[in-house]
C-alpha cells in the first residue's frame, strides 16, 4: 500500500496543517511523562519548516468530551515543542474559534501555531464535516502524521481530507513509517516470522490472531488471554482471567493453527497469586496445576525458557501485548525476560503500541527494537487486516 508522499508536495511557502498525535501520558502534576509521540512528529515539522511553510499543528489530548477543560490544555505540549524545535510556539486559545482563526490567518512563513485540544470541539469525534471544513479553511495543505488516531473517523483525521485533492494532502514521515513496517510484516516478512501475543483478553486480540494465523510461522501466547486457551485444553486455571464465551473461538484458533502448520505455543507454567495485588503471595506452578482460587498473573520461568528456545531461529518478531501484569513488579518478570530476549535477537523486531511499547520503554529497551509503533489501537487494527479511516484517503490508487 503506497501513501501520498509529503516529499512529492509543493510545500514552498505554503500554509500547512499537520494532524499530530500529541496525546502523551502525564503524571499527577501535569508533567509529560513520555514525550515519544511529540518527538516522533519532529521530522515532519522540520521538513515543512525547511521549506518555509507556516505550520498549524493540531492534536487531541485525553478525553475532554467536547468541552473546554484546562486539565486537557495543550500548553504542556507547546512547551515541550518549544524545547524540541527551539523556536516559539504560538498556542491558540481555541480550535476553530476567533482566536485560532485570527492567529492562523496572521501566521508567517516558518512560524508554528498549535491549536488547542481538538476534542474541546464536540464535532471532532463525530467526524462533523463543518468542523473539518473550518480546519481545512485555515490552510493550503493537509498532512496526517497522527498514526495513533488513524483508526478513528474523526473530523481532523478523516472528514478534513475531503477538502484537499491529491496534490494538497499526504502522509507525514511517521505515518509512512508505521504503514510501511506493518505492510511489510503482513505481506512479505522475512521468515521464520513469529508473533508474540499477550494482554488481558482473547476478545481484544481474536481478530488479530485470526488474521495473523495464515501469515506467521509461530505464535506465542501470554498474558491473561492464555487462560481461555488453557481452560479449553482441559486445565484447571483456578481464578485466572477467562472468557468462557470464547472457549470455542480459542479452540478454533488452535485448530486453524494446526491445519496451517503454525507452531502454537502456550505457557507451560505461570506465576500464580492468591489475589490480584502487588503484594499478593505468589508461587510458580505448572499450567496444569493452578490451585483453586489462585490466579495466573505472569508466565513462569519454564515458559520463558521454552519461548526463548522457540524464538531462537526466527527472523521477524511481532510483539503485541504483555506476558503478565507488568504494572506490578512481582508479575513483570516474564514480560521483562521476553523483552530482553527480543531486544537482543538479530530478528527484525516490531512492537505494537500501547502497553507493549510502555513496558519496553520502562525496561529501557526501546532503542534496541527495530520499530515501536506509536499507536496501540491503530496497530492492532492493522494486524486485524483493516484499512484505517485516516489512511484510506491517503492511499495512492493504482
Ligand atoms: P490489553 O489491553 O488487552 O493489551 O492488555 C494489557 C493488560 O493485560 C495489562 O494491563 C496487563 O496488566 C494485563 N494482563 C496481562 N497478563 C494478565 C493476567 N495474567 N491476568 C490479568 N491481566 C493481565
Coordinates of N, CA, C and O in Angstrom, one line a residue, residues 136-218:
X136 N -9.9 22.9 7.5 CA -9.3 22.9 6.2 C -9.2 24.3 5.7 O -8.2 24.7 5.0
X137 N -10.1 25.2 6.0 CA -10.1 26.6 5.5 C -8.9 27.4 6.0 O -8.6 28.4 5.5
X138 N -8.2 26.9 7.0 CA -7.1 27.6 7.6 C -5.8 27.5 6.8 O -4.9 28.3 6.9
X139 N -5.8 26.5 5.9 CA -4.5 26.1 5.3 C -4.6 25.8 3.8 O -5.7 25.6 3.2
X140 N -3.4 25.6 3.1 CA -3.4 25.1 1.7 C -3.2 23.6 1.7 O -3.6 23.0 0.7
X141 N -2.5 23.1 2.7 CA -2.1 21.7 2.6 C -2.4 20.9 3.9 O -2.3 21.5 5.0
X142 N -2.8 19.6 3.8 CA -3.1 18.8 4.9 C -2.1 17.6 5.0 O -1.9 16.9 4.0
X143 N -1.5 17.5 6.2 CA -0.6 16.4 6.4 C -1.1 15.6 7.6 O -1.4 16.2 8.6
X144 N -1.2 14.3 7.4 CA -1.6 13.5 8.6 C -0.3 12.7 9.1 O 0.3 11.9 8.3
X145 N 0.1 13.0 10.3 CA 1.2 12.3 10.9 C 0.8 11.7 12.3 O 1.6 11.4 13.1
X146 N -0.5 11.5 12.4 CA -1.1 11.0 13.7 C -1.5 9.6 13.6 O -2.7 9.2 13.7
X147 N -0.5 8.7 13.4 CA -0.9 7.2 13.3 C -1.8 6.8 14.4 O -2.7 6.0 14.2
X148 N -1.5 7.2 15.6 CA -2.2 6.7 16.8 C -3.7 7.0 16.7 O -4.5 6.3 17.5
X149 N -4.2 7.9 15.9 CA -5.7 8.1 15.8 C -6.2 7.7 14.4 O -7.4 8.0 14.1
X150 N -5.4 7.1 13.6 CA -5.9 6.8 12.2 C -7.0 5.8 12.2 O -7.7 5.6 11.1
X151 N -7.2 5.1 13.3 CA -8.3 4.1 13.3 C -9.6 4.8 13.7 O -10.6 4.1 13.8
X152 N -9.6 6.1 13.9 CA -10.8 6.8 14.3 C -11.2 7.7 13.1 O -10.4 8.5 12.6
X153 N -12.5 7.6 12.7 CA -13.0 8.5 11.7 C -13.4 9.8 12.4 O -14.6 10.0 12.7
X154 N -12.5 10.7 12.6 CA -12.7 11.9 13.3 C -12.5 13.1 12.3 O -11.9 12.9 11.3
X155 N -13.1 14.3 12.6 CA -13.0 15.4 11.7 C -11.6 15.8 11.2 O -11.4 16.1 10.1
X156 N -10.7 15.8 12.2 CA -9.3 16.2 11.8 C -8.5 15.1 11.2 O -7.3 15.3 10.8
X157 N -9.1 13.9 11.1 CA -8.3 12.7 10.6 C -9.0 12.2 9.3 O -8.3 11.9 8.3
X158 N -10.3 12.1 9.3 CA -11.0 11.6 8.1 C -11.7 12.7 7.3 O -11.3 13.0 6.2
X159 N -12.7 13.4 7.9 CA -13.5 14.4 7.2 C -12.7 15.4 6.5 O -12.9 15.8 5.3
X160 N -11.7 15.9 7.2 CA -10.9 17.0 6.7 C -10.2 16.7 5.3 O -10.0 17.6 4.5
X161 N -9.9 15.4 5.1 CA -9.2 15.1 3.8 C -10.0 15.3 2.6 O -9.5 15.5 1.5
X162 N -11.4 15.4 2.8 CA -12.2 15.6 1.6 C -12.0 17.0 1.0 O -12.4 17.2 -0.2
X163 N -11.4 17.9 1.7 CA -11.3 19.3 1.2 C -9.9 19.5 0.5 O -9.6 20.6 0.2
X164 N -9.2 18.4 0.3 CA -7.9 18.6 -0.3 C -7.8 17.5 -1.5 O -8.1 16.4 -1.3
X165 N -7.3 18.0 -2.7 CA -7.0 17.0 -3.7 C -5.7 16.3 -3.5 O -5.0 16.7 -2.5
X166 N -5.3 15.4 -4.3 CA -4.1 14.6 -4.1 C -2.8 15.3 -4.1 O -1.8 14.9 -3.7
X167 N -2.9 16.6 -4.7 CA -1.7 17.4 -4.7 C -1.5 18.3 -3.4 O -0.6 19.0 -3.3
X168 N -2.5 18.2 -2.6 CA -2.5 19.0 -1.4 C -2.7 18.3 -0.1 O -3.1 18.9 0.9
X169 N -2.5 17.0 -0.1 CA -2.6 16.2 1.1 C -1.6 15.1 1.0 O -1.3 14.6 -0.1
X170 N -1.1 14.6 2.2 CA -0.2 13.5 2.2 C 0.0 13.0 3.6 O -0.5 13.6 4.6
X171 N 0.7 11.8 3.7 CA 1.1 11.2 5.0 C 2.4 11.8 5.4 O 3.3 12.0 4.6
X172 N 2.5 12.1 6.7 CA 3.8 12.6 7.2 C 4.8 11.4 7.4 O 4.4 10.2 7.1
X173 N 6.0 11.7 7.8 CA 7.0 10.6 7.8 C 6.7 9.5 8.8 O 7.0 8.4 8.6
X174 N 6.1 9.9 10.0 CA 5.8 8.9 11.0 C 4.7 8.0 10.5 O 4.9 6.7 10.6
X175 N 3.7 8.5 9.9 CA 2.6 7.7 9.4 C 3.1 6.8 8.3 O 2.8 5.6 8.2
X176 N 3.9 7.3 7.4 CA 4.6 6.5 6.3 C 5.3 5.3 6.9 O 5.1 4.2 6.4
X177 N 6.1 5.6 7.9 CA 6.9 4.6 8.5 C 6.1 3.5 9.2 O 6.3 2.3 9.0
X178 N 5.1 3.9 9.9 CA 4.2 2.9 10.6 C 3.5 2.0 9.5 O 3.5 0.8 9.7
X179 N 3.0 2.6 8.5 CA 2.3 1.8 7.5 C 3.2 0.9 6.7 O 2.9 -0.3 6.4
X180 N 4.4 1.4 6.5 CA 5.4 0.6 5.8 C 5.8 -0.6 6.6 O 5.9 -1.8 6.1
X181 N 6.1 -0.4 7.9 CA 6.5 -1.5 8.7 C 5.5 -2.6 8.8 O 5.7 -3.8 8.7
X182 N 4.2 -2.2 9.1 CA 3.2 -3.2 9.3 C 2.8 -3.8 7.9 O 2.5 -5.0 7.9
X183 N 2.9 -3.0 6.8 CA 2.7 -3.6 5.5 C 3.6 -4.7 5.2 O 3.3 -5.8 4.7
X184 N 4.9 -4.4 5.4 CA 6.0 -5.4 5.1 C 5.7 -6.7 6.0 O 5.8 -7.8 5.5
X185 N 5.4 -6.4 7.3 CA 5.1 -7.5 8.2 C 4.0 -8.4 7.7 O 4.1 -9.6 7.8
X186 N 3.0 -7.8 7.2 CA 1.8 -8.6 6.8 C 2.0 -9.2 5.4 O 1.4 -10.2 5.1
X187 N 2.7 -8.6 4.6 CA 2.8 -9.0 3.2 C 4.1 -9.9 2.9 O 4.0 -10.9 2.3
X188 N 5.3 -9.3 3.3 CA 6.4 -10.2 3.0 C 7.4 -10.1 4.1 O 8.5 -9.5 4.0
X189 N 7.1 -10.7 5.2 CA 8.0 -10.8 6.4 C 9.2 -11.7 6.0 O 9.0 -12.7 5.3
X190 N 10.4 -11.4 6.6 CA 11.5 -12.4 6.5 C 11.1 -13.5 7.4 O 10.8 -13.3 8.6
X191 N 11.2 -14.7 6.9 CA 10.8 -15.9 7.7 C 12.0 -16.6 8.3 O 13.1 -16.5 7.8
X192 N 11.8 -17.4 9.4 CA 10.5 -17.6 10.1 C 10.0 -16.3 10.8 O 10.8 -15.5 11.3
X193 N 8.7 -16.2 10.8 CA 8.0 -15.0 11.4 C 7.2 -15.4 12.6 O 6.3 -16.3 12.5
X194 N 7.5 -14.9 13.7 CA 6.8 -15.2 15.0 C 6.0 -14.0 15.5 O 6.5 -12.9 15.5
X195 N 4.8 -14.3 16.0 CA 4.0 -13.3 16.7 C 3.9 -13.7 18.2 O 3.6 -14.8 18.5
X196 N 4.3 -12.7 19.0 CA 4.1 -12.9 20.5 C 2.8 -12.1 20.9 O 2.8 -10.9 20.7
X197 N 1.8 -12.8 21.3 CA 0.5 -12.1 21.5 C 0.1 -12.3 23.0 O 0.0 -13.4 23.5
X198 N 0.0 -11.2 23.7 CA -0.4 -11.2 25.1 C -1.5 -10.2 25.4 O -2.2 -9.8 24.5
X199 N -1.5 -9.8 26.6 CA -2.6 -8.8 27.0 C -3.7 -9.5 27.8 O -3.6 -10.7 28.1
X200 N -4.7 -8.7 28.1 CA -5.7 -9.2 29.1 C -6.6 -10.3 28.5 O -6.7 -11.4 29.0
X201 N -7.2 -10.0 27.4 CA -8.3 -10.9 26.9 C -8.2 -11.4 25.5 O -7.6 -10.7 24.6
X202 N -8.7 -12.5 25.3 CA -8.8 -13.1 23.9 C -9.6 -12.2 23.0 O -9.3 -11.9 21.9
X203 N -10.8 -11.7 23.6 CA -11.7 -10.9 22.8 C -11.0 -9.7 22.1 O -11.3 -9.4 21.0
X204 N -10.1 -9.1 22.8 CA -9.4 -7.9 22.3 C -8.5 -8.3 21.1 O -8.1 -7.4 20.3
X205 N -8.0 -9.5 21.1 CA -7.0 -9.9 20.1 C -7.4 -11.0 19.1 O -6.7 -11.4 18.3
X206 N -8.7 -11.4 19.2 CA -9.2 -12.5 18.4 C -9.1 -12.3 16.9 O -8.6 -13.1 16.2
X207 N -9.5 -11.1 16.5 CA -9.5 -10.7 15.1 C -8.0 -10.7 14.6 O -7.7 -11.2 13.5
X208 N -7.2 -10.1 15.4 CA -5.7 -10.1 15.0 C -5.2 -11.5 14.9 O -4.4 -11.8 14.0
X209 N -5.5 -12.3 15.9 CA -5.0 -13.7 15.9 C -5.4 -14.4 14.6 O -4.6 -15.0 13.9
X210 N -6.7 -14.2 14.3 CA -7.3 -14.9 13.1 C -6.6 -14.4 11.8 O -6.3 -15.2 10.9
X211 N -6.3 -13.1 11.8 CA -5.7 -12.6 10.6 C -4.2 -12.9 10.5 O -3.7 -13.0 9.4
X212 N -3.6 -13.1 11.6 CA -2.2 -13.4 11.6 C -1.9 -14.9 11.3 O -0.8 -15.2 10.7
X213 N -2.8 -15.7 11.7 CA -2.6 -17.2 11.6 C -2.0 -17.6 10.2 O -1.0 -18.3 10.1
X214 N -2.6 -17.2 9.1 CA -2.1 -17.6 7.8 C -0.8 -16.9 7.4 O -0.2 -17.3 6.4
X215 N -0.3 -16.0 8.2 CA 0.9 -15.2 7.8 C 2.1 -15.6 8.6 O 3.2 -15.3 8.2
X216 N 1.9 -16.1 9.8 CA 3.1 -16.4 10.7 C 3.5 -17.9 10.7 O 2.7 -18.7 10.2
X217 N 4.7 -18.1 11.2 CA 5.1 -19.5 11.3 C 4.9 -20.0 12.8 O 4.8 -21.2 13.0
X218 N 5.0 -19.0 13.7 CA 4.8 -19.4 15.1 C 4.0 -18.4 15.9 O 4.2 -17.2 15.6

